[in-house]
Short mmCIF file of N, CA, C and O in Angstrom, two decimals:
data_model
loop_
_atom_site.label_atom_id
_atom_site.label_comp_id
_atom_site.label_asym_id
_atom_site.label_seq_id
_atom_site.Cartn_x
_atom_site.Cartn_y
_atom_site.Cartn_z
N GLN A 1 10.87 23.33 -2.28
CA GLN A 1 10.36 22.97 -1.59
C GLN A 1 10.15 23.87 -0.08
O GLN A 1 11.35 24.14 0.39
N GLN A 2 9.15 24.06 0.12
CA GLN A 2 9.13 24.74 1.47
C GLN A 2 9.45 23.92 2.99
O GLN A 2 8.74 22.62 2.52
N LYS A 3 9.80 24.60 3.63
CA LYS A 3 9.98 24.01 5.17
C LYS A 3 8.44 23.61 5.29
O LYS A 3 7.43 24.08 5.54
N GLY A 4 8.25 22.71 5.88
CA GLY A 4 7.42 21.39 6.39
C GLY A 4 6.07 21.01 5.08
O GLY A 4 5.77 20.50 6.16
N SER A 5 6.75 21.37 3.87
CA SER A 5 5.85 20.77 3.22
C SER A 5 6.35 19.48 2.34
O SER A 5 7.54 19.16 2.73
N PRO A 6 5.11 18.57 2.29
CA PRO A 6 5.48 17.13 2.01
C PRO A 6 6.50 17.13 1.06
O PRO A 6 6.88 18.21 -0.34
N ASP A 7 7.36 15.82 0.87
CA ASP A 7 8.38 15.35 -0.22
C ASP A 7 7.75 14.51 -1.29
O ASP A 7 7.65 13.48 -0.81
N LYS A 8 6.85 15.33 -2.31
CA LYS A 8 6.56 14.77 -3.61
C LYS A 8 7.84 13.31 -3.60
O LYS A 8 7.07 12.21 -3.66
N ASP A 9 8.88 13.41 -3.53
CA ASP A 9 9.33 12.42 -4.47
C ASP A 9 9.33 11.44 -3.11
O ASP A 9 9.61 10.36 -3.50
N VAL A 10 9.99 11.68 -2.06
CA VAL A 10 9.37 10.79 -0.81
C VAL A 10 8.08 10.02 -0.92
O VAL A 10 7.83 8.45 -0.85
N ALA A 11 7.42 10.85 -1.37
CA ALA A 11 5.61 10.23 -1.28
C ALA A 11 5.51 9.15 -2.10
O ALA A 11 4.65 8.01 -2.45
N ILE A 12 6.27 9.67 -3.67
CA ILE A 12 6.03 8.40 -4.58
C ILE A 12 6.51 7.28 -4.53
O ILE A 12 6.25 6.20 -4.86
N ASN A 13 7.58 7.18 -3.68
CA ASN A 13 8.24 5.87 -3.26
C ASN A 13 7.58 4.92 -2.34
O ASN A 13 8.01 4.08 -2.04
N LEU A 14 6.79 5.49 -1.47
CA LEU A 14 6.01 5.00 -0.65
C LEU A 14 5.18 4.14 -1.18
O LEU A 14 4.20 4.48 -1.80
N ASN A 15 4.96 2.97 -0.17
CA ASN A 15 3.66 1.81 -0.62
C ASN A 15 2.74 2.64 -0.38
O ASN A 15 2.25 3.56 0.27
N GLU A 16 1.47 2.73 -1.20
CA GLU A 16 0.32 3.39 -1.04
C GLU A 16 -0.85 3.16 0.69
O GLU A 16 -1.37 3.95 0.62
N HIS A 17 -0.04 2.21 1.14
CA HIS A 17 -0.66 2.01 2.66
C HIS A 17 -0.17 2.98 3.52
O HIS A 17 -0.65 3.10 4.58
N TRP A 18 0.39 3.64 3.20
CA TRP A 18 1.60 4.77 4.24
C TRP A 18 2.03 6.27 3.37
O TRP A 18 2.31 6.84 4.39
N ASN A 19 1.34 6.02 2.26
CA ASN A 19 1.39 7.28 1.46
C ASN A 19 0.64 8.34 1.68
O ASN A 19 -0.43 7.54 1.93
N ALA A 20 0.54 9.45 1.29
CA ALA A 20 -0.27 10.38 1.93
C ALA A 20 -1.34 10.39 1.03
O ALA A 20 -0.81 10.46 -0.30
N GLN A 21 -2.65 10.19 0.76
CA GLN A 21 -3.57 10.26 0.11
C GLN A 21 -3.65 11.21 -0.75
O GLN A 21 -4.16 11.40 -1.11
N PHE A 22 -3.38 12.68 -0.25
CA PHE A 22 -3.24 13.80 -0.50
C PHE A 22 -2.51 13.33 -1.80
O PHE A 22 -2.75 14.05 -3.34
N PHE A 23 -1.57 12.47 -1.87
CA PHE A 23 -1.01 12.04 -3.26
C PHE A 23 -1.59 11.12 -3.90
O PHE A 23 -1.52 11.49 -5.54
N ILE A 24 -1.80 9.94 -3.23
CA ILE A 24 -2.63 9.30 -4.22
C ILE A 24 -3.80 9.12 -5.12
O ILE A 24 -3.98 9.03 -6.07
N ALA A 25 -4.87 9.94 -4.35
CA ALA A 25 -6.31 10.16 -4.81
C ALA A 25 -6.19 11.54 -5.41
O ALA A 25 -7.12 11.56 -6.06
N GLY A 26 -4.90 12.03 -5.74
CA GLY A 26 -5.19 13.71 -6.40
C GLY A 26 -5.81 14.46 -6.15
O GLY A 26 -6.22 15.42 -6.52
N LEU A 27 -5.37 14.67 -4.82
CA LEU A 27 -6.36 15.43 -3.96
C LEU A 27 -5.31 16.70 -3.91
O LEU A 27 -5.57 17.94 -3.85
N CYS A 28 -4.10 17.11 -4.15
CA CYS A 28 -3.03 18.33 -4.85
C CYS A 28 -3.40 18.45 -6.20
O CYS A 28 -2.87 19.70 -5.96
N HIS A 29 -4.79 18.12 -6.99
CA HIS A 29 -4.75 18.97 -8.34
C HIS A 29 -5.92 19.73 -7.50
O HIS A 29 -7.02 19.24 -7.41
N PRO A 30 -6.01 21.05 -7.86
CA PRO A 30 -7.47 21.72 -7.67
C PRO A 30 -8.00 21.55 -8.56
O PRO A 30 -9.04 22.22 -8.65
N TRP A 31 -7.77 20.87 -9.94
CA TRP A 31 -9.04 20.87 -10.97
C TRP A 31 -9.48 19.10 -10.17
O TRP A 31 -10.57 19.41 -11.33
N LEU A 32 -9.01 18.95 -9.55
CA LEU A 32 -9.86 17.49 -9.17
C LEU A 32 -11.02 17.79 -8.01
O LEU A 32 -10.64 18.52 -7.32
N GLU A 33 -12.13 18.19 -8.32
CA GLU A 33 -13.16 17.94 -7.46
C GLU A 33 -14.21 16.74 -6.77
O GLU A 33 -14.54 16.13 -7.42
N TYR A 34 -14.31 16.49 -5.57
CA TYR A 34 -14.63 15.19 -5.40
C TYR A 34 -16.38 15.81 -4.63
O TYR A 34 -15.98 17.00 -3.70
N ASP A 35 -16.70 15.00 -4.62
CA ASP A 35 -18.23 15.48 -3.61
C ASP A 35 -18.17 14.90 -1.85
O ASP A 35 -18.98 15.17 -1.37
N PHE A 36 -17.16 14.23 -1.90
CA PHE A 36 -17.29 13.20 -0.95
C PHE A 36 -15.53 12.77 -0.39
O PHE A 36 -15.38 11.70 -1.20
N ILE A 37 -15.46 13.22 0.51
CA ILE A 37 -13.89 12.61 1.20
C ILE A 37 -15.00 11.81 2.88
O ILE A 37 -15.13 13.04 3.39
N GLY A 38 -14.41 10.89 2.75
CA GLY A 38 -14.77 10.18 4.37
C GLY A 38 -13.63 9.98 5.23
O GLY A 38 -12.38 10.14 4.71
N ARG A 39 -13.59 9.67 6.35
CA ARG A 39 -12.99 9.34 6.96
C ARG A 39 -13.23 8.05 7.94
O ARG A 39 -14.49 7.34 8.15
N TYR A 40 -12.17 7.21 8.16
CA TYR A 40 -12.70 5.81 8.87
C TYR A 40 -13.29 5.62 9.92
O TYR A 40 -14.48 5.07 10.33
N GLU A 41 -13.22 6.70 11.22
CA GLU A 41 -13.56 6.95 11.96
C GLU A 41 -15.02 6.99 11.97
O GLU A 41 -16.09 6.87 12.99
N GLU A 42 -15.56 7.42 11.17
CA GLU A 42 -17.28 8.19 10.68
C GLU A 42 -17.60 7.07 9.50
O GLU A 42 -18.29 7.28 9.12
N LEU A 43 -17.05 6.10 9.46
CA LEU A 43 -17.49 5.28 8.79
C LEU A 43 -18.60 4.59 8.44
O LEU A 43 -19.56 4.35 7.76
N ASP A 44 -19.55 3.89 9.51
CA ASP A 44 -20.55 3.91 10.11
C ASP A 44 -21.62 5.27 9.20
O ASP A 44 -22.67 4.70 8.49
N THR A 45 -21.73 6.33 9.52
CA THR A 45 -22.49 7.21 9.42
C THR A 45 -22.33 7.76 8.02
O THR A 45 -23.15 7.86 7.07
N ALA A 46 -21.10 8.03 7.34
CA ALA A 46 -20.58 7.93 6.00
C ALA A 46 -21.11 7.23 4.79
O ALA A 46 -21.79 7.80 4.11
N SER A 47 -21.00 6.02 5.36
CA SER A 47 -21.46 4.85 4.73
C SER A 47 -22.98 4.96 3.78
O SER A 47 -23.80 5.25 2.86
N LEU A 48 -23.78 5.27 4.88
CA LEU A 48 -24.96 5.29 5.19
C LEU A 48 -25.45 6.70 4.38
O LEU A 48 -26.59 6.52 3.37
N ASP A 49 -24.62 7.29 4.29
CA ASP A 49 -24.94 8.91 3.61
C ASP A 49 -24.98 8.45 2.36
O ASP A 49 -25.60 8.98 1.13
N VAL A 50 -23.61 7.75 2.24
CA VAL A 50 -23.56 7.65 0.83
C VAL A 50 -24.27 6.43 -0.10
O VAL A 50 -25.23 6.67 -1.21
N PHE A 51 -24.93 5.57 0.62
CA PHE A 51 -25.94 4.56 -0.23
C PHE A 51 -27.41 5.05 -0.13
O PHE A 51 -28.20 4.81 -0.84
N GLN A 52 -27.44 6.26 0.90
CA GLN A 52 -28.83 7.07 0.84
C GLN A 52 -28.74 7.72 -0.88
O GLN A 52 -29.66 7.89 -1.34
N HIS A 53 -27.67 8.55 -1.04
CA HIS A 53 -27.31 9.42 -1.75
C HIS A 53 -27.32 8.84 -3.16
O HIS A 53 -27.78 9.44 -4.36
N VAL A 54 -26.79 7.45 -3.36
CA VAL A 54 -27.36 6.78 -4.47
C VAL A 54 -28.39 6.11 -4.90
O VAL A 54 -28.62 4.75 -5.24
N ASN A 55 -29.45 6.01 -3.38
CA ASN A 55 -30.19 5.19 -3.72
C ASN A 55 -30.16 3.77 -3.21
O ASN A 55 -30.85 3.11 -3.79
N LEU A 56 -28.87 3.07 -2.58
CA LEU A 56 -29.25 1.93 -1.84
C LEU A 56 -29.31 1.73 -0.61
O LEU A 56 -28.44 0.84 -0.44
N PRO A 57 -30.05 2.31 0.01
CA PRO A 57 -30.17 2.29 1.67
C PRO A 57 -30.36 0.43 1.97
O PRO A 57 -29.78 0.50 3.13
N LYS A 58 -30.63 -0.09 1.03
CA LYS A 58 -31.07 -1.86 1.46
C LYS A 58 -30.00 -2.25 2.01
O LYS A 58 -29.61 -3.59 2.52
N TYR A 59 -28.70 -1.69 0.91
CA TYR A 59 -27.25 -2.24 1.06
C TYR A 59 -26.60 -2.38 2.17
O TYR A 59 -25.59 -2.81 2.73
N MET A 60 -27.08 -1.34 3.20
CA MET A 60 -26.19 -0.71 4.07
C MET A 60 -26.27 -2.08 5.15
O MET A 60 -25.29 -2.20 5.98
N ASP A 61 -27.02 -3.17 5.71
CA ASP A 61 -27.07 -3.85 6.17
C ASP A 61 -25.74 -4.69 6.45
O ASP A 61 -25.07 -5.34 7.15
N SER A 62 -25.65 -4.99 5.06
CA SER A 62 -24.38 -6.19 4.53
C SER A 62 -22.99 -5.33 4.19
O SER A 62 -22.27 -5.57 4.04
N PHE A 63 -23.23 -3.99 4.56
CA PHE A 63 -22.02 -3.36 4.39
C PHE A 63 -20.83 -3.04 6.01
O PHE A 63 -21.97 -3.64 7.02
N PRO A 64 -19.88 -3.68 5.77
CA PRO A 64 -18.72 -4.27 7.07
C PRO A 64 -18.68 -2.89 7.87
O PRO A 64 -18.99 -2.34 7.74
N LYS A 65 -18.77 -3.49 8.94
CA LYS A 65 -18.94 -2.23 10.21
C LYS A 65 -17.34 -2.33 10.09
O LYS A 65 -16.45 -2.86 10.04
N PRO A 66 -16.78 -0.90 10.56
CA PRO A 66 -15.46 -0.62 11.06
C PRO A 66 -14.86 -1.62 12.36
O PRO A 66 -15.65 -1.79 13.13
N SER A 67 -13.32 -1.72 12.33
CA SER A 67 -12.57 -2.21 13.78
C SER A 67 -12.76 -1.15 14.64
O SER A 67 -12.06 -0.54 14.62
N ARG A 68 -13.58 -1.50 15.84
CA ARG A 68 -12.56 -0.44 16.77
C ARG A 68 -11.77 -1.00 17.92
O ARG A 68 -12.43 -1.22 19.01
N ASN A 69 -10.97 -2.30 17.47
CA ASN A 69 -10.26 -2.91 18.47
C ASN A 69 -8.89 -2.29 19.41
O ASN A 69 -8.46 -1.54 18.75
N SER A 70 -9.32 -1.95 20.52
CA SER A 70 -8.33 -1.39 21.60
C SER A 70 -7.14 -1.77 21.57
O SER A 70 -6.20 -1.09 21.96
N SER A 71 -6.70 -3.16 21.78
CA SER A 71 -5.27 -3.86 21.54
C SER A 71 -4.78 -2.90 20.56
O SER A 71 -3.54 -3.15 19.97
N THR A 72 -5.26 -2.71 19.35
CA THR A 72 -5.12 -2.35 17.77
C THR A 72 -4.55 -0.64 18.16
O THR A 72 -3.26 -0.36 17.87
N ILE A 73 -5.00 -0.06 18.67
CA ILE A 73 -4.76 1.32 18.93
C ILE A 73 -3.62 1.15 19.99
O ILE A 73 -3.18 1.98 19.91
N ARG A 74 -4.07 0.34 21.28
CA ARG A 74 -2.92 0.47 21.56
C ARG A 74 -1.56 -0.06 21.11
O ARG A 74 -0.58 0.64 21.44
N ARG A 75 -1.18 -0.83 19.98
CA ARG A 75 -0.39 -1.49 19.59
C ARG A 75 0.24 -0.19 18.81
O ARG A 75 1.55 -0.26 18.83
N ALA A 76 -0.67 0.64 18.43
CA ALA A 76 -0.16 1.47 17.55
C ALA A 76 0.43 2.96 18.16
O ALA A 76 1.65 3.45 18.04
N ALA A 77 0.02 3.07 19.33
CA ALA A 77 0.69 3.78 20.01
C ALA A 77 1.76 3.61 20.99
O ALA A 77 3.03 4.00 20.76
N LEU A 78 1.86 2.59 21.02
CA LEU A 78 3.56 2.07 21.28
C LEU A 78 4.47 1.73 20.27
O LEU A 78 5.36 2.33 20.29
N GLU A 79 3.96 1.61 18.75
CA GLU A 79 4.93 1.66 17.50
C GLU A 79 5.25 2.72 17.32
O GLU A 79 6.10 3.18 17.45
N TYR A 80 4.26 3.98 17.59
CA TYR A 80 4.86 5.36 17.29
C TYR A 80 5.90 6.05 18.44
O TYR A 80 6.07 6.80 18.09
N SER A 81 5.51 5.37 19.89
CA SER A 81 6.24 5.73 20.79
C SER A 81 7.88 5.32 20.90
O SER A 81 9.08 5.99 21.15
N LEU A 82 8.22 3.94 19.87
CA LEU A 82 9.63 3.65 19.62
C LEU A 82 10.19 4.31 18.44
O LEU A 82 11.25 4.39 18.30
N LEU A 83 9.07 5.56 17.76
CA LEU A 83 10.06 6.00 16.40
C LEU A 83 10.61 7.08 17.34
O LEU A 83 10.73 7.90 18.02
N ASP A 84 12.12 7.03 16.80
CA ASP A 84 12.88 8.53 16.59
C ASP A 84 12.14 9.61 16.68
O ASP A 84 11.44 9.52 15.88
N SER A 85 12.89 10.48 16.87
CA SER A 85 11.87 11.93 16.70
C SER A 85 12.04 12.83 15.94
O SER A 85 10.73 13.24 15.47
N ASP A 86 13.01 12.17 15.34
CA ASP A 86 12.88 12.66 13.45
C ASP A 86 12.94 12.03 12.46
O ASP A 86 12.02 12.48 11.83
N VAL A 87 12.14 10.88 13.08
CA VAL A 87 11.72 9.96 12.18
C VAL A 87 10.14 10.40 11.96
O VAL A 87 9.07 10.40 11.44
N LEU A 88 9.68 10.60 13.48
CA LEU A 88 7.97 11.01 13.83
C LEU A 88 7.86 12.08 12.95
O LEU A 88 6.97 12.45 12.77
N ALA A 89 8.87 13.18 13.45
CA ALA A 89 8.98 14.39 12.59
C ALA A 89 8.46 14.53 10.89
O ALA A 89 8.03 15.32 10.59
N ASN A 90 9.14 13.64 10.52
CA ASN A 90 9.13 13.37 8.98
C ASN A 90 8.15 12.90 8.88
O ASN A 90 7.28 13.20 7.83
N LEU A 91 7.55 11.89 9.45
CA LEU A 91 6.65 11.29 8.88
C LEU A 91 5.13 12.21 9.12
O LEU A 91 4.04 12.43 8.11
N SER A 92 5.01 12.99 10.31
CA SER A 92 4.15 14.37 10.44
C SER A 92 4.25 15.33 8.96
O SER A 92 3.62 15.70 8.84
N ARG A 93 5.68 15.92 8.87
CA ARG A 93 5.39 16.34 7.45
C ARG A 93 4.70 16.12 6.38
O ARG A 93 3.84 16.33 5.41
N GLN A 94 5.37 14.77 6.06
CA GLN A 94 5.05 13.96 4.99
C GLN A 94 3.33 13.90 5.26
O GLN A 94 2.46 14.18 3.67
N LEU A 95 2.75 13.57 6.41
CA LEU A 95 0.98 13.19 6.51
C LEU A 95 0.61 14.60 6.74
O LEU A 95 -1.08 14.36 6.60
N GLN A 96 0.56 15.55 6.84
CA GLN A 96 0.25 17.25 6.92
C GLN A 96 -0.94 17.13 5.92
O GLN A 96 -1.91 17.97 6.45
N PRO A 97 -0.58 17.19 4.84
CA PRO A 97 -1.48 17.41 3.81
C PRO A 97 -2.81 16.54 4.22
O PRO A 97 -4.38 17.22 4.54
N ASP A 98 -2.73 15.65 4.43
CA ASP A 98 -3.82 14.19 4.84
C ASP A 98 -4.51 15.20 6.71
O ASP A 98 -5.68 14.98 6.68
N LEU A 99 -3.63 15.34 7.25
CA LEU A 99 -3.89 15.71 8.49
C LEU A 99 -4.91 17.09 8.46
O LEU A 99 -6.15 16.70 9.35
N GLU A 100 -4.42 18.14 7.30
CA GLU A 100 -5.59 19.25 7.43
C GLU A 100 -6.34 18.88 6.84
O GLU A 100 -7.86 19.26 7.22
N MET A 101 -6.51 17.83 5.86
CA MET A 101 -7.86 18.10 4.73
C MET A 101 -8.74 17.22 5.51
O MET A 101 -9.76 17.47 5.23
N LEU A 102 -8.27 16.46 6.50
CA LEU A 102 -9.09 15.32 7.21
C LEU A 102 -9.58 16.07 8.46
O LEU A 102 -10.26 15.33 9.17
N GLY A 103 -9.15 16.94 8.67
CA GLY A 103 -9.21 17.68 10.05
C GLY A 103 -8.64 16.85 11.26
O GLY A 103 -9.13 16.80 12.49
N TYR A 104 -7.56 16.47 11.61
CA TYR A 104 -6.99 16.37 12.51
C TYR A 104 -5.98 16.81 13.50
O TYR A 104 -5.37 17.42 12.49
#
């Protein structure tokens, strides 16, 4: 394993909510091509694009809007600030493929 690369053994044991999408969605396989990869922050516009692409724009009005709850953002920032620097470094390393793939 290269230094700074995600640890697949650790990733396999993580709950799907915490695991890198790189592993869950099979993005690590070069033979699997995706037409679309969305980001939560762009859910409004991305979902409109998808509905238009599949010729179903009438369903866009009933599609749920993403939550932008500032208290959730503050809570997440607080929780991250409480993490030990080694834990945070390991988390960052595990999620590096996602961060790069999604442009964070």
